[in-house]
PDB file of C-alpha atoms in Angstrom:
ATOM      1  CA  MET A  89      42.452 112.544  71.475  1.00 79.00           C
ATOM      2  CA  ALA A  90      45.443 113.821  73.451  1.00 88.00           C
ATOM      3  CA  ARG A  91      45.074 113.975  77.216  1.00 96.00           C
ATOM      4  CA  LEU A  92      46.054 117.535  78.194  1.00 98.00           C
ATOM      5  CA  VAL A  93      46.687 118.970  81.666  1.00 98.00           C
ATOM      6  CA  PHE A  94      47.353 122.617  82.457  1.00 98.00           C
ATOM      7  CA  TYR A  95      50.622 123.533  84.163  1.00 97.00           C
ATOM      8  CA  HIS A  96      49.247 126.850  85.440  1.00 95.00           C
ATOM      9  CA  HIS A  97      45.740 126.819  86.863  1.00 95.00           C
ATOM     10  CA  PRO A  98      43.498 128.159  84.054  1.00 94.00           C
ATOM     11  CA  GLN A  99      41.774 130.680  86.356  1.00 92.00           C
ATOM     12  CA  ALA A 100      44.823 131.580  88.475  1.00 88.00           C
ATOM     13  CA  GLU A 101      48.107 131.468  86.572  1.00 85.00           C
ATOM     14  CA  ASN A 102      50.139 132.177  89.716  1.00 87.00           C
ATOM     15  CA  PHE A 103      49.191 128.634  90.819  1.00 94.00           C
ATOM     16  CA  SER A 104      51.290 125.894  89.225  1.00 95.00           C
ATOM     17  CA  LEU A 105      51.151 122.108  89.126  1.00 97.00           C
ATOM     18  CA  LYS A 106      52.587 120.382  92.204  1.00 97.00           C
ATOM     19  CA  TYR A 107      51.067 116.916  92.379  1.00 98.00           C
ATOM     20  CA  SER A 108      48.910 114.573  90.305  1.00 98.00           C
ATOM     21  CA  SER A 109      47.227 111.236  90.943  1.00 98.00           C
ATOM     22  CA  ALA A 110      44.460 108.961  89.741  1.00 97.00           C
ATOM     23  CA  SER A 111      43.240 108.928  93.354  1.00 97.00           C
ATOM     24  CA  VAL A 112      41.247 111.859  94.657  1.00 96.00           C
ATOM     25  CA  ALA A 113      41.958 110.681  98.236  1.00 97.00           C
ATOM     26  CA  GLU A 114      45.745 110.816  97.669  1.00 97.00           C
ATOM     27  CA  THR A 115      45.443 114.267  96.104  1.00 97.00           C
ATOM     28  CA  LEU A 116      43.359 115.572  99.011  1.00 97.00           C
ATOM     29  CA  SER A 117      45.922 114.116 101.421  1.00 97.00           C
ATOM     30  CA  GLN A 118      48.684 116.052  99.625  1.00 96.00           C
ATOM     31  CA  ARG A 119      46.523 119.157  99.832  1.00 97.00           C
ATOM     32  CA  GLU A 120      46.173 118.779 103.604  1.00 96.00           C
ATOM     33  CA  GLN A 121      49.969 118.510 103.947  1.00 95.00           C
ATOM     34  CA  SER A 122      50.663 121.650 101.921  1.00 94.00           C
ATOM     35  CA  ASP A 123      51.601 124.885 103.694  1.00 93.00           C
ATOM     36  CA  GLU A 124      50.741 126.936 100.583  1.00 91.00           C
ATOM     37  CA  SER A 125      47.486 128.105  99.055  1.00 94.00           C
ATOM     38  CA  THR A 126      46.130 125.344  96.822  1.00 96.00           C
ATOM     39  CA  LYS A 127      43.597 124.661  94.090  1.00 97.00           C
ATOM     40  CA  LEU A 128      42.422 121.301  92.784  1.00 97.00           C
ATOM     41  CA  ILE A 129      41.246 120.224  89.330  1.00 98.00           C
ATOM     42  CA  GLY A 130      39.833 116.858  88.392  1.00 97.00           C
ATOM     43  CA  TYR A 131      40.369 116.112  84.699  1.00 98.00           C
ATOM     44  CA  PRO A 132      37.478 113.926  83.460  1.00 95.00           C
ATOM     45  CA  PHE A 133      39.441 111.545  81.255  1.00 96.00           C
ATOM     46  CA  ASP A 134      38.246 107.941  80.864  1.00 92.00           C
ATOM     47  CA  THR A 135      40.518 107.345  83.846  1.00 92.00           C
ATOM     48  CA  PRO A 136      40.275 110.653  85.791  1.00 96.00           C
ATOM     49  CA  VAL A 137      43.419 112.532  86.811  1.00 98.00           C
ATOM     50  CA  TYR A 138      43.430 114.846  89.820  1.00 98.00           C
ATOM     51  CA  VAL A 139      45.924 117.722  89.856  1.00 98.00           C
ATOM     52  CA  LEU A 140      46.910 119.856  92.831  1.00 98.00           C
ATOM     53  CA  TYR A 141      48.132 123.403  92.168  1.00 98.00           C
ATOM     54  CA  GLU A 142      50.049 125.574  94.649  1.00 96.00           C
ATOM     55  CA  GLY A 143      50.705 129.298  94.557  1.00 89.00           C
ATOM     56  CA  ASP A 144      50.249 132.688  96.121  1.00 72.00           C
ATOM     57  CA  SER A 145      46.737 133.970  96.713  1.00 57.00           C
ATOM     58  CA  GLU A 146      47.784 137.466  95.666  1.00 56.00           C
ATOM     59  CA  ILE A 147      49.879 138.656  92.707  1.00 52.00           C
ATOM     60  CA  GLU A 148      51.399 142.088  93.029  1.00 54.00           C
ATOM     61  CA  SER A 149      50.863 144.564  90.249  1.00 50.00           C
ATOM     62  CA  ALA A 150      53.782 146.697  89.136  1.00 46.00           C
ATOM     63  CA  ARG A 151      51.954 149.709  90.579  1.00 50.00           C
ATOM     64  CA  GLU A 152      52.551 148.280  94.067  1.00 52.00           C
ATOM     65  CA  VAL A 153      56.356 148.291  93.795  1.00 53.00           C
ATOM     66  CA  ASP A 154      58.477 151.441  93.728  1.00 56.00           C
ATOM     67  CA  PHE A 155      61.593 150.600  91.707  1.00 58.00           C
ATOM     68  CA  ASP A 156      63.597 153.513  93.093  1.00 62.00           C
ATOM     69  CA  GLN A 157      67.322 153.633  93.740  1.00 66.00           C
ATOM     70  CA  GLU A 158      66.966 153.262  97.506  1.00 71.00           C
ATOM     71  CA  TRP A 159      64.761 150.168  97.076  1.00 63.00           C
ATOM     72  CA  LEU A 160      67.315 148.607  94.741  1.00 69.00           C
ATOM     73  CA  SER A 161      70.399 149.647  96.725  1.00 76.00           C
ATOM     74  CA  ASP A 162      69.017 147.963  99.845  1.00 76.00           C
ATOM     75  CA  ARG A 163      68.763 144.689  97.919  1.00 74.00           C
ATOM     76  CA  ILE A 164      72.117 144.641  96.142  1.00 78.00           C
ATOM     77  CA  ARG A 165      74.521 146.248  98.620  1.00 81.00           C
ATOM     78  CA  ASP A 166      76.169 142.902  99.416  1.00 82.00           C
ATOM     79  CA  LEU A 167      76.772 141.912  95.778  1.00 84.00           C
ATOM     80  CA  PRO A 168      80.164 142.301  94.051  1.00 87.00           C
ATOM     81  CA  ARG A 169      80.346 145.263  91.674  1.00 87.00           C
ATOM     82  CA  ALA A 170      79.565 143.147  88.592  1.00 88.00           C
ATOM     83  CA  GLY A 171      76.345 141.895  90.164  1.00 86.00           C
ATOM     84  CA  GLN A 172      75.359 145.414  91.206  1.00 87.00           C
ATOM     85  CA  VAL A 173      75.905 146.827  87.702  1.00 87.00           C
ATOM     86  CA  VAL A 174      73.879 144.081  86.043  1.00 88.00           C
ATOM     87  CA  ALA A 175      71.141 144.341  88.699  1.00 83.00           C
ATOM     88  CA  PHE A 176      70.732 148.059  87.969  1.00 78.00           C
ATOM     89  CA  ARG A 177      70.537 147.333  84.236  1.00 84.00           C
ATOM     90  CA  LEU A 178      67.971 144.572  84.703  1.00 81.00           C
ATOM     91  CA  VAL A 179      65.724 146.674  86.923  1.00 77.00           C
ATOM     92  CA  GLU A 180      65.910 149.542  84.408  1.00 78.00           C
ATOM     93  CA  LEU A 181      64.823 147.095  81.705  1.00 76.00           C
ATOM     94  CA  LEU A 182      61.997 145.817  83.910  1.00 73.00           C
ATOM     95  CA  GLU A 183      60.870 149.387  84.543  1.00 71.00           C
ATOM     96  CA  ALA A 184      60.897 150.034  80.791  1.00 68.00           C
ATOM     97  CA  ALA A 185      58.718 146.960  80.236  1.00 64.00           C
ATOM     98  CA  VAL A 186      56.290 148.241  82.886  1.00 60.00           C
ATOM     99  CA  ASP A 187      56.217 151.746  81.393  1.00 57.00           C
ATOM    100  CA  VAL A 188      54.904 150.573  78.024  1.00 49.00           C
ATOM    101  CA  ARG A 189      52.080 148.576  79.586  1.00 53.00           C
ATOM    102  CA  ASP A 190      49.196 149.237  81.925  1.00 51.00           C
ATOM    103  CA  GLU A 191      50.805 148.947  85.372  1.00 48.00           C
ATOM    104  CA  ASP A 192      47.714 147.255  86.791  1.00 46.00           C
ATOM    105  CA  GLU A 193      47.982 144.543  84.125  1.00 47.00           C
ATOM    106  CA  PHE A 194      51.739 143.958  84.497  1.00 48.00           C
ATOM    107  CA  ARG A 195      51.974 141.264  87.161  1.00 56.00           C
ATOM    108  CA  LEU A 196      54.914 140.458  89.426  1.00 54.00           C
ATOM    109  CA  TYR A 197      54.914 136.720  90.033  1.00 54.00           C
ATOM    110  CA  LYS A 198      57.773 136.432  92.530  1.00 58.00           C
ATOM    111  CA  GLU A 199      60.197 138.410  94.641  1.00 69.00           C
ATOM    112  CA  PHE A 200      63.231 140.133  93.133  1.00 75.00           C
ATOM    113  CA  GLU A 201      66.241 137.887  93.905  1.00 81.00           C
ATOM    114  CA  PRO A 202      69.414 139.856  93.105  1.00 79.00           C
ATOM    115  CA  GLN A 203      71.770 137.198  94.493  1.00 84.00           C
ATOM    116  CA  LYS A 204      70.788 135.028  91.532  1.00 86.00           C
ATOM    117  CA  ILE A 205      72.221 137.655  89.168  1.00 86.00           C
ATOM    118  CA  GLN A 206      75.674 137.082  90.619  1.00 89.00           C
ATOM    119  CA  GLN A 207      75.175 133.314  90.346  1.00 90.00           C
ATOM    120  CA  ALA A 208      74.332 133.765  86.661  1.00 91.00           C
ATOM    121  CA  LEU A 209      77.480 135.818  86.008  1.00 92.00           C
ATOM    122  CA  ASP A 210      79.622 133.232  87.784  1.00 93.00           C
ATOM    123  CA  HIS A 211      78.558 130.558  85.277  1.00 93.00           C
ATOM    124  CA  VAL A 212      79.489 132.405  82.064  1.00 96.00           C
ATOM    125  CA  SER A 213      82.533 131.337  79.989  1.00 97.00           C
ATOM    126  CA  TRP A 214      83.954 134.868  79.836  1.00 97.00           C
ATOM    127  CA  GLY A 215      86.427 135.349  76.974  1.00 96.00           C
ATOM    128  CA  ALA A 216      85.047 132.411  74.926  1.00 98.00           C
ATOM    129  CA  PRO A 217      83.778 133.075  71.364  1.00 98.00           C
ATOM    130  CA  LEU A 218      81.163 135.854  71.377  1.00 98.00           C
ATOM    131  CA  PRO A 219      78.070 133.714  70.551  1.00 98.00           C
ATOM    132  CA  ILE A 220      78.923 131.440  73.489  1.00 98.00           C
ATOM    133  CA  VAL A 221      79.407 134.296  75.962  1.00 98.00           C
ATOM    134  CA  ALA A 222      76.302 136.176  74.792  1.00 97.00           C
ATOM    135  CA  GLY A 223      74.217 133.000  74.761  1.00 97.00           C
ATOM    136  CA  GLU A 224      75.375 131.986  78.242  1.00 97.00           C
ATOM    137  CA  VAL A 225      74.652 135.469  79.634  1.00 95.00           C
ATOM    138  CA  MET A 226      71.110 135.250  78.262  1.00 95.00           C
ATOM    139  CA  SER A 227      70.609 131.626  79.315  1.00 96.00           C
ATOM    140  CA  ASN A 228      71.928 131.963  82.842  1.00 93.00           C
ATOM    141  CA  LEU A 229      69.912 135.096  83.592  1.00 91.00           C
ATOM    142  CA  ILE A 230      66.752 133.364  82.346  1.00 92.00           C
ATOM    143  CA  LEU A 231      67.494 130.145  84.243  1.00 93.00           C
ATOM    144  CA  ARG A 232      68.160 131.991  87.519  1.00 89.00           C
ATOM    145  CA  HIS A 233      64.884 133.915  87.050  1.00 79.00           C
ATOM    146  CA  SER A 234      65.958 136.775  89.310  1.00 77.00           C
ATOM    147  CA  LEU A 235      63.281 139.250  88.223  1.00 71.00           C
ATOM    148  CA  PRO A 236      59.578 139.074  89.123  1.00 61.00           C
ATOM    149  CA  ASN A 237      58.635 139.159  85.405  1.00 64.00           C
ATOM    150  CA  ALA A 238      60.045 139.844  81.907  1.00 67.00           C
ATOM    151  CA  ASN A 239      63.041 137.512  82.278  1.00 83.00           C
ATOM    152  CA  HIS A 240      63.146 136.605  78.568  1.00 90.00           C
ATOM    153  CA  ARG A 241      62.823 140.229  77.466  1.00 87.00           C
ATOM    154  CA  THR A 242      65.597 141.355  79.787  1.00 87.00           C
ATOM    155  CA  GLY A 243      67.738 138.308  78.949  1.00 92.00           C
ATOM    156  CA  ILE A 244      67.728 139.261  75.264  1.00 93.00           C
ATOM    157  CA  ALA A 245      68.561 142.858  76.163  1.00 91.00           C
ATOM    158  CA  MET A 246      71.574 141.654  78.160  1.00 92.00           C
ATOM    159  CA  LEU A 247      72.646 139.518  75.192  1.00 96.00           C
ATOM    160  CA  GLN A 248      72.595 142.734  73.172  1.00 95.00           C
ATOM    161  CA  PHE A 249      74.680 144.551  75.811  1.00 95.00           C
ATOM    162  CA  CYS A 250      77.148 141.674  75.700  1.00 96.00           C
ATOM    163  CA  ILE A 251      77.605 141.988  71.933  1.00 98.00           C
ATOM    164  CA  GLU A 252      77.843 145.792  72.174  1.00 97.00           C
ATOM    165  CA  SER A 253      80.599 145.483  74.771  1.00 96.00           C
ATOM    166  CA  VAL A 254      82.700 143.935  71.991  1.00 97.00           C
ATOM    167  CA  ASP A 255      81.428 146.173  69.166  1.00 97.00           C
ATOM    168  CA  PRO A 256      79.656 149.396  70.253  1.00 96.00           C
ATOM    169  CA  ASP A 257      78.462 149.925  66.662  1.00 96.00           C
ATOM    170  CA  PHE A 258      76.456 146.684  66.597  1.00 97.00           C
ATOM    171  CA  GLU A 259      72.827 147.220  65.567  1.00 97.00           C
ATOM    172  CA  MET A 260      70.460 144.715  67.139  1.00 96.00           C
ATOM    173  CA  PRO A 261      67.776 143.354  64.787  1.00 96.00           C
ATOM    174  CA  ARG A 262      64.263 144.061  66.043  1.00 94.00           C
ATOM    175  CA  THR A 263      62.905 141.263  68.206  1.00 93.00           C
ATOM    176  CA  HIS A 264      59.308 142.508  68.632  1.00 88.00           C
ATOM    177  CA  VAL A 265      56.413 143.315  66.319  1.00 86.00           C
ATOM    178  CA  ASP A 266      54.838 145.171  69.254  1.00 81.00           C
ATOM    179  CA  ASP A 267      55.234 145.034  73.007  1.00 74.00           C
ATOM    180  CA  ASP A 268      53.304 141.775  73.353  1.00 75.00           C
ATOM    181  CA  THR A 269      54.375 139.944  70.188  1.00 87.00           C
ATOM    182  CA  TRP A 270      57.773 138.467  69.377  1.00 91.00           C
ATOM    183  CA  ARG A 271      58.851 138.593  65.750  1.00 94.00           C
ATOM    184  CA  GLU A 272      58.350 135.411  63.773  1.00 96.00           C
ATOM    185  CA  TRP A 273      62.059 134.536  63.765  1.00 96.00           C
ATOM    186  CA  VAL A 274      62.392 135.074  67.544  1.00 96.00           C
ATOM    187  CA  ASN A 275      59.227 133.338  68.725  1.00 95.00           C
ATOM    188  CA  PRO A 276      60.415 129.713  68.223  1.00 96.00           C
ATOM    189  CA  TYR A 277      63.467 130.412  70.398  1.00 97.00           C
ATOM    190  CA  ILE A 278      61.309 131.910  73.169  1.00 95.00           C
ATOM    191  CA  VAL A 279      58.759 129.103  73.050  1.00 96.00           C
ATOM    192  CA  ASP A 280      61.406 126.361  73.166  1.00 97.00           C
ATOM    193  CA  SER A 281      63.239 128.186  75.944  1.00 96.00           C
ATOM    194  CA  LYS A 282      60.069 128.228  78.042  1.00 95.00           C
ATOM    195  CA  ARG A 283      59.504 124.534  77.335  1.00 97.00           C
ATOM    196  CA  LEU A 284      63.035 123.651  78.447  1.00 98.00           C
ATOM    197  CA  ILE A 285      62.974 125.660  81.656  1.00 95.00           C
ATOM    198  CA  THR A 286      59.538 124.274  82.575  1.00 96.00           C
ATOM    199  CA  VAL A 287      60.651 120.669  82.044  1.00 98.00           C
ATOM    200  CA  ARG A 288      63.901 121.390  83.892  1.00 97.00           C
ATOM    201  CA  ARG A 289      62.037 122.383  87.063  1.00 95.00           C
ATOM    202  CA  ASN A 290      59.344 119.726  86.816  1.00 98.00           C
ATOM    203  CA  ASN A 291      60.756 116.505  85.372  1.00 98.00           C
ATOM    204  CA  LEU A 292      59.489 114.350  88.256  1.00 98.00           C
ATOM    205  CA  ARG A 293      56.043 115.970  88.279  1.00 98.00           C
ATOM    206  CA  PHE A 294      55.825 115.500  84.513  1.00 98.00           C
ATOM    207  CA  LYS A 295      56.979 111.878  84.835  1.00 98.00           C
ATOM    208  CA  GLN A 296      54.106 111.373  87.259  1.00 98.00           C
ATOM    209  CA  LEU A 297      51.705 112.779  84.645  1.00 98.00           C
ATOM    210  CA  GLU A 298      53.262 110.627  81.916  1.00 98.00           C
ATOM    211  CA  ASP A 299      52.681 107.545  84.087  1.00 97.00           C
ATOM    212  CA  LEU A 300      49.021 108.620  84.244  1.00 98.00           C
ATOM    213  CA  ASP A 301      48.915 108.572  80.419  1.00 97.00           C
ATOM    214  CA  VAL A 302      48.845 112.358  80.074  1.00 98.00           C
ATOM    215  CA  ASP A 303      50.229 113.401  76.667  1.00 97.00           C
ATOM    216  CA  LEU A 304      50.445 117.196  76.839  1.00 98.00           C
ATOM    217  CA  VAL A 305      51.075 119.845  79.468  1.00 98.00           C
ATOM    218  CA  GLU A 306      50.034 123.372  78.564  1.00 98.00           C
ATOM    219  CA  ARG A 307      51.625 126.330  80.342  1.00 95.00           C
ATOM    220  CA  LYS A 308      50.459 129.939  80.125  1.00 88.00           C
ATOM    221  CA  ASP A 309      50.648 131.668  76.731  1.00 87.00           C
ATOM    222  CA  GLY A 310      49.276 128.461  75.198  1.00 93.00           C
ATOM    223  CA  ILE A 311      52.705 126.785  75.065  1.00 96.00           C
ATOM    224  CA  GLN A 312      52.295 123.015  74.929  1.00 98.00           C
ATOM    225  CA  ILE A 313      54.855 120.467  76.107  1.00 98.00           C
ATOM    226  CA  ARG A 314      54.570 116.998  74.591  1.00 98.00           C
ATOM    227  CA  LEU A 315      55.897 114.787  77.364  1.00 98.00           C
ATOM    228  CA  ALA A 316      57.086 111.988  75.061  1.00 97.00           C
ATOM    229  CA  GLU A 317      59.632 114.410  73.521  1.00 98.00           C
ATOM    230  CA  PHE A 318      61.553 114.818  76.794  1.00 98.00           C
ATOM    231  CA  GLU A 319      63.586 112.515  78.995  1.00 98.00           C
ATOM    232  CA  LEU A 320      61.866 112.749  82.369  1.00 98.00           C
ATOM    233  CA  ASP A 321      63.030 109.644  84.227  1.00 97.00           C
ATOM    234  CA  MET A 322      66.072 111.026  86.023  1.00 97.00           C
ATOM    235  CA  HIS A 323      66.967 112.453  89.418  1.00 97.00           C
ATOM    236  CA  TRP A 324      65.854 116.067  89.723  1.00 97.00           C
ATOM    237  CA  ARG A 325      69.473 117.214  90.180  1.00 97.00           C
ATOM    238  CA  GLU A 326      70.444 115.455  86.951  1.00 98.00           C
ATOM    239  CA  ALA A 327      67.509 117.133  85.211  1.00 98.00           C
ATOM    240  CA  LEU A 328      68.632 120.554  86.431  1.00 96.00           C
ATOM    241  CA  SER A 329      72.066 119.981  84.901  1.00 97.00           C
ATOM    242  CA  GLU A 330      70.885 118.263  81.711  1.00 98.00           C
ATOM    243  CA  TYR A 331      68.296 120.862  80.779  1.00 98.00           C
ATOM    244  CA  ALA A 332      70.498 123.783  81.820  1.00 96.00           C
ATOM    245  CA  GLY A 333      73.022 122.514  79.263  1.00 97.00           C
ATOM    246  CA  GLN A 334      70.349 122.208  76.605  1.00 98.00           C
ATOM    247  CA  HIS A 335      69.100 125.709  77.407  1.00 97.00           C
ATOM    248  CA  GLU A 336      72.593 127.201  77.124  1.00 97.00           C
ATOM    249  CA  SER A 337      73.049 125.560  73.711  1.00 98.00           C
ATOM    250  CA  HIS A 338      69.643 126.859  72.661  1.00 98.00           C
ATOM    251  CA  CYS A 339      70.532 130.444  73.665  1.00 97.00           C
ATOM    252  CA  THR A 340      73.935 130.162  71.982  1.00 98.00           C
ATOM    253  CA  ASP A 341      72.101 129.216  68.778  1.00 98.00           C
ATOM    254  CA  PHE A 342      69.920 132.289  69.276  1.00 98.00           C
ATOM    255  CA  ALA A 343      72.987 134.514  69.718  1.00 98.00           C
ATOM    256  CA  GLN A 344      74.398 133.161  66.463  1.00 98.00           C
ATOM    257  CA  ALA A 345      71.049 133.783  64.722  1.00 98.00           C
ATOM    258  CA  VAL A 346      71.073 137.382  65.995  1.00 98.00           C
ATOM    259  CA  LEU A 347      74.552 138.016  64.590  1.00 98.00           C
ATOM    260  CA  GLU A 348      73.689 136.421  61.255  1.00 98.00           C
ATOM    261  CA  ARG A 349      70.410 138.340  60.934  1.00 97.00           C
ATOM    262  CA  ALA A 350      72.275 141.562  61.724  1.00 97.00           C
ATOM    263  CA  GLY A 351      74.702 140.752  58.881  1.00 97.00           C
ATOM    264  CA  ARG A 352      77.610 140.511  61.314  1.00 97.00           C
ATOM    265  CA  ASP A 353      79.181 137.182  60.439  1.00 97.00           C
ATOM    266  CA  ASP A 354      82.497 138.865  61.274  1.00 97.00           C
ATOM    267  CA  LEU A 355      81.549 138.656  64.956  1.00 98.00           C
ATOM    268  CA  LEU A 356      80.816 134.933  64.971  1.00 97.00           C
ATOM    269  CA  ASP A 357      84.449 134.062  65.665  1.00 96.00           C
ATOM    270  CA  ARG A 358      85.275 137.169  67.690  1.00 97.00           C
ATOM    271  CA  GLN A 359      86.377 136.636  71.267  1.00 98.00           C
ATOM    272  CA  GLY A 360      83.645 137.501  73.721  1.00 97.00           C
ATOM    273  CA  PRO A 361      84.071 140.044  76.513  1.00 97.00           C
ATOM    274  CA  THR A 362      85.631 139.442  79.879  1.00 96.00           C
ATOM    275  CA  LYS A 363      83.344 140.077  82.835  1.00 94.00           C
ATOM    276  CA  GLN A 364      85.037 143.445  83.388  1.00 93.00           C
ATOM    277  CA  GLU A 365      84.512 144.462  79.744  1.00 95.00           C
ATOM    278  CA  PHE A 366      80.850 143.430  79.970  1.00 94.00           C
ATOM    279  CA  ILE A 367      80.105 145.631  82.989  1.00 89.00           C
ATOM    280  CA  ALA A 368      82.300 148.583  81.925  1.00 82.00           C
TER     281      ALA A 368
END
């Protein structure tokens, strides 16, 4: 039977895996050194594994944040115009996601980090073929994780804006069955994206689990990561670069799938927008 460890604490998903060991004493020592709130789980395998989770004690609900123009302007005033335009669009999309759900149930897992939006835009191959530009816009916004939630939803919306900046008549195929459920053709892309970005940030922690004979890591939403399918034994900086590249390719494939499903093969070889055309 596969040995499975949870990436997010099963009773507190704002706590994520930080350290693992076969020694409870070593794990408790790590806990004492942590400056964050922690939780500990002992997994009763034949050879037990102890996992330390770190996180915030409180998760904000969307009701506790007022996404008004003054709030946003204070946070983006130092960004170049392109970053400001995209920040406004992203926050509007986040607000829309909140509006269709119960605000008390829509959780904000981190602070809004608008500077990461500009970083994402700086790493797009503007003017390359459209699937590459659209895929890189989506990928880089997801990788930078600037919003406190809904980064995949908003990333796909920005991919759509990117395509529409080249062809305003483009009709985006539906990506959702309902607000909580991706369509069958979209779901594999979302699931694999979440696997890649989780491995990217945690290769050394996952290597530690692999050395403890753990087979699977399960993150929230029931997404399982089979450790043997990923190269984990590399410097964390190398992992950031390696898996960012894989994620960009994955999102470029998604952009191509979107165009093909929309019946717009004519756009596959079209030149993508410049940054100025994208924000216009």
